[in-house]
Short mmCIF file of C-alpha atoms in Angstrom, two decimals:
data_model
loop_
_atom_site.label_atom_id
_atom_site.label_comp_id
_atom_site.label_asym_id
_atom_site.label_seq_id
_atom_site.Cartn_x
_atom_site.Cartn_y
_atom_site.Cartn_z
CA UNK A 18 116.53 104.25 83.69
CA UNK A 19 119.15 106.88 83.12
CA UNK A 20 120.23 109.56 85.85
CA UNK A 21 118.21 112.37 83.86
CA UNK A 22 115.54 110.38 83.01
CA UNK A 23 114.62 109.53 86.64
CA UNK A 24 115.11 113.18 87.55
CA UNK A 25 112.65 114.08 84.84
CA UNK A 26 110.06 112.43 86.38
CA UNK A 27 110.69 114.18 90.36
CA UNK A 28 108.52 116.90 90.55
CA UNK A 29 109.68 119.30 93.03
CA UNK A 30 107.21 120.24 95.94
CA UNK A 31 106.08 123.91 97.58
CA UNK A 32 107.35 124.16 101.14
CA UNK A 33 104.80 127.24 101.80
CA UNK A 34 102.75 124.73 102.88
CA UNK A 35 102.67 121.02 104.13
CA UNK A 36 103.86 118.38 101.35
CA UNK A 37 101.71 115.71 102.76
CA UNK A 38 98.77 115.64 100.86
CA UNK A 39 100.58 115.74 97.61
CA UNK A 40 101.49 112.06 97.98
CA UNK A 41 100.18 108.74 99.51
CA UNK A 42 101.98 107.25 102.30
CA UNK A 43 100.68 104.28 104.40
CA UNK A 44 100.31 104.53 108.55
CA UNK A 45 98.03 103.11 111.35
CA UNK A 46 95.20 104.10 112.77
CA UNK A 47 94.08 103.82 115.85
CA UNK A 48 91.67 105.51 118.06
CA UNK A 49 93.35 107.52 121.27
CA UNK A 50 90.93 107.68 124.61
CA UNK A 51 91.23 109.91 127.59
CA UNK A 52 88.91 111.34 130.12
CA UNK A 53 87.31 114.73 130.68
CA UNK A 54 87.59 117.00 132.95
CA UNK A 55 83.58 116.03 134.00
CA UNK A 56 84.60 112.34 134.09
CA UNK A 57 83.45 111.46 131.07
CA UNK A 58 85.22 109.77 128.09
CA UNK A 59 86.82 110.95 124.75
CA UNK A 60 87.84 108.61 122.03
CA UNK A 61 89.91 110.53 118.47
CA UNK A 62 91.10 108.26 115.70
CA UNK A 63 95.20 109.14 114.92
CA UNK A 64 97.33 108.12 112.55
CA UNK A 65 100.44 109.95 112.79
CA UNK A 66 100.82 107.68 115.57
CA UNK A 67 103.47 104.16 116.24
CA UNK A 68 106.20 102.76 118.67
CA UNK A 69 108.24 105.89 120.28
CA UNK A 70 111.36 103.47 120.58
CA UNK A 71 112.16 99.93 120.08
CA UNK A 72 111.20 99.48 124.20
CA UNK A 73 107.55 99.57 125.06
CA UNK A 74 106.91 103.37 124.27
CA UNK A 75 103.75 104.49 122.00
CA UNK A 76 103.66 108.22 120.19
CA UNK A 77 101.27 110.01 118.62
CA UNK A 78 101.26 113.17 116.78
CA UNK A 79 98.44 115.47 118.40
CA UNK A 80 97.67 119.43 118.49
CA UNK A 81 97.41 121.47 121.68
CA UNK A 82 93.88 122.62 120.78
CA UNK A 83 92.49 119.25 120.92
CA UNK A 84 91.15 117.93 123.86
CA UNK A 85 93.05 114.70 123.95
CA UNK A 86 95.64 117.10 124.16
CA UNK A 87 94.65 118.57 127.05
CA UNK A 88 92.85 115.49 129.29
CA UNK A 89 96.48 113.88 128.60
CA UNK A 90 98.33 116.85 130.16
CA UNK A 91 95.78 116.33 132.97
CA UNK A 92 95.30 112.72 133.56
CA UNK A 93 98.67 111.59 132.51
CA UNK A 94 97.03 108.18 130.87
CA UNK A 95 95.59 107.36 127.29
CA UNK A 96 94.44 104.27 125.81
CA UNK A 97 94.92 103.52 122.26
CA UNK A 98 92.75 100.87 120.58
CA UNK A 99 94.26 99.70 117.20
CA UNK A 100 91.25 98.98 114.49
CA UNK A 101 90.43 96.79 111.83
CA UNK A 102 89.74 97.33 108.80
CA UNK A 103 86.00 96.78 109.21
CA UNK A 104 85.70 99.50 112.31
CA UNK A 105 85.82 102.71 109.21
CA UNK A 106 82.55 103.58 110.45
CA UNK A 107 83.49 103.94 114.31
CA UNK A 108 86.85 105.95 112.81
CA UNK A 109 84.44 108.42 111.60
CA UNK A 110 82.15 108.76 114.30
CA UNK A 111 84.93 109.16 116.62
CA UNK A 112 86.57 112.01 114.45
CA UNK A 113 83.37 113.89 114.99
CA UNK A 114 83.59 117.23 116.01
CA UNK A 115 82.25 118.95 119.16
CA UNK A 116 78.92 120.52 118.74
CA UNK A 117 78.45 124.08 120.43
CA UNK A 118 78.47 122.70 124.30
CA UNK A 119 81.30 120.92 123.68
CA UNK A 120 80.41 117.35 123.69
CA UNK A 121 80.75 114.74 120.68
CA UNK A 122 77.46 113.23 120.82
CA UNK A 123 78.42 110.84 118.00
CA UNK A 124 80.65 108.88 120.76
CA UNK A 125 77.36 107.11 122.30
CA UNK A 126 76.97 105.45 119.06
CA UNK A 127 80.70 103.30 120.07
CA UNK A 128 80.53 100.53 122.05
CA UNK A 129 83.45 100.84 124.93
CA UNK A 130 84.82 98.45 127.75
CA UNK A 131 86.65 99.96 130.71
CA UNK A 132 90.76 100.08 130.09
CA UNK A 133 91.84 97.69 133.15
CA UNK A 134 95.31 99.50 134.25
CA UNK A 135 94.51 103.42 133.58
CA UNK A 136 91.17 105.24 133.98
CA UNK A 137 89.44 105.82 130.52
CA UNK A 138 87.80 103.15 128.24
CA UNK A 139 88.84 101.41 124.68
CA UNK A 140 87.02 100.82 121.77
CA UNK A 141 85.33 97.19 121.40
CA UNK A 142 85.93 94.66 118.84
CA UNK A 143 89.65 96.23 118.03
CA UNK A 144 93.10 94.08 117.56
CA UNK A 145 95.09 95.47 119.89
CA UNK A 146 94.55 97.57 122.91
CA UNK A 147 97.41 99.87 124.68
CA UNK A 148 97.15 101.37 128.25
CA UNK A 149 99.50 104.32 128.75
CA UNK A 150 100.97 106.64 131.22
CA UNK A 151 102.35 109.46 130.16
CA UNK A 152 106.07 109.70 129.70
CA UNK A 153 106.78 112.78 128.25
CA UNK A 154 104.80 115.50 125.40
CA UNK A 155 107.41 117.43 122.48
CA UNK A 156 105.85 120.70 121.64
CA UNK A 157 106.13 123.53 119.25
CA UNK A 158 106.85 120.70 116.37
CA UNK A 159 104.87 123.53 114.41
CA UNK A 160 101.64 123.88 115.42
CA UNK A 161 101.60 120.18 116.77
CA UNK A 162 103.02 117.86 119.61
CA UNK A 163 104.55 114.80 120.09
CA UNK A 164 103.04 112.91 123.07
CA UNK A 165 104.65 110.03 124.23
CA UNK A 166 103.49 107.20 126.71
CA UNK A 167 104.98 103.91 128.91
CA UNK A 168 103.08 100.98 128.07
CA UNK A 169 101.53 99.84 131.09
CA UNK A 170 98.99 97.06 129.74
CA UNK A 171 99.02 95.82 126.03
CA UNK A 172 96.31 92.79 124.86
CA UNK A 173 96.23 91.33 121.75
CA UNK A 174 93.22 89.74 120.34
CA UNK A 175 94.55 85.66 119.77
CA UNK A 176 93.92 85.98 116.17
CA UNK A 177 96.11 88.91 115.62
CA UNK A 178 99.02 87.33 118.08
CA UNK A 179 102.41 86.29 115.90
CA UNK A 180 103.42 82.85 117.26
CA UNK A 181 106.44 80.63 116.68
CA UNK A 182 104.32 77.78 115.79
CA UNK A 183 101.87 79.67 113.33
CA UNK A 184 102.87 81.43 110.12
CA UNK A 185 102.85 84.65 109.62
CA UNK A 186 100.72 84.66 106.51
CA UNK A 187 97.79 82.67 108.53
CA UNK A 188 97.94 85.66 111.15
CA UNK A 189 97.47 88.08 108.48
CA UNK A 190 94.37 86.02 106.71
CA UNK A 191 93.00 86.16 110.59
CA UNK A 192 93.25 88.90 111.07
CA UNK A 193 93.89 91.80 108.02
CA UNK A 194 95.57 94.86 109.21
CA UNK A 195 93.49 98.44 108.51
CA UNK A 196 96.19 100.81 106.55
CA UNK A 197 95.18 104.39 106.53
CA UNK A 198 96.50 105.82 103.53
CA UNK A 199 97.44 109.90 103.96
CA UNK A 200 95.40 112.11 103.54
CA UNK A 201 91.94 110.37 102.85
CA UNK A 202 91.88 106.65 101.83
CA UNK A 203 92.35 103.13 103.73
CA UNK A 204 92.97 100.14 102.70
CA UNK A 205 93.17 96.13 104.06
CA UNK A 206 95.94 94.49 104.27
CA UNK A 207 95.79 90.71 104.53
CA UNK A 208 99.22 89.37 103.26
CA UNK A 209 102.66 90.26 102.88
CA UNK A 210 106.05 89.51 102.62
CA UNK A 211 109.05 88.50 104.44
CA UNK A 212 111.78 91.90 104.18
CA UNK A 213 115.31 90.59 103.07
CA UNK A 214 117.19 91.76 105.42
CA UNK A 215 121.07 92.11 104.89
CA UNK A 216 122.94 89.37 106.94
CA UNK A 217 124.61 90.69 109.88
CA UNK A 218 121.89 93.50 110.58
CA UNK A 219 120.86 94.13 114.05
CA UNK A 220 118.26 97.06 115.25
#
């Protein structure tokens, strides 16, 4: 394809408001607890969320008006609970919002386990669970923050564990990987395929 022809087919985007939603683009999604200020727990599904660094650091894009936001500032932990793709229905429920009192009554329909490191609870029947203190929060990106934690615990359901003696592709048939797909679809991923990486690169 020709230089013009491919720049016939770009279609520039509005910046007076966010591009995201004009396009797909694939991302986690994992559920985020904390605690209350009553003692109680919280669980919110994120997906703006992944590895802070290539050390044991985890991220997540949240906004100052949420309550995870402000149980994190708190507390200083969070657990994050990755799903699979056949936990779409606990997503929801935890995405539900607050009803006048403030609760989310939709959270006693999850089934939880108490995180073993931190204070707070994960979500059962997930892939991988994350325990984490809180290292540092990035505001005013916008109207949103960057919070960042330290690993302190991290399981891995055996299915879902890469292993030198078991190929990769068996993991994956194991155990499929849930792909959100921003702004409003998932999808399940249960194969893929090695990256060719250039000889000689390094992270």
């Amino acid at each position: 394809m020709s230089e013009a022809a491919d720049r016939d087919r770009l279609v520039d985007l509005s910046l007076d408001e966010p591009i995201w939603d004009r396009f797909f683009s694939v991302a986690p999604l994992v559920v985020v607890g904390t605690t209350e200020p009553d003692g109680s727990n919280d669980l919110a599904p994120k997906h703006l969320a992944g590895p802070a660094s290539w050390g044991n650091l985890f991220g997540f894009v949240c906004s100052p008006a949420h309550a995870t936001y402000r149980n994190i500032v708190r507390e200083e932990v969070f657990t994050v609970s990755y799903l699979r793709p056949g936990q779409i229905v606990q997503a929801s429920l935890a995405s539900a919002p607050r009803d006048d009192e403030g609760d989310k009554p939709a959270l006693a329909a999850l089934l939880t386990r108490s995180a073993e490191a931190v204070p707070g609870v994960v979500l059962e029947g997930c892939a991988v669970y994350l325990e984490c203190r809180l290292e540092r929060i990035i505001d005013d990106l916008d109207e949103n923050s960057m919070i960042i934690g330290r690993i302190v615990t991290a399981r891995v359901d055996r299915e879902a564990l890469r292993d030198p003696d078991r190929d990769d592709a068996d993991v994956l048939a194991a155990s499929p990987l849930l792909a959100f797909l921003s702004p409003d679809h998932f999808a399940t991923v249960r194969g893929g395929l090695h990256f060719p990486f250039h000889a000689g690169w390094r992270r």
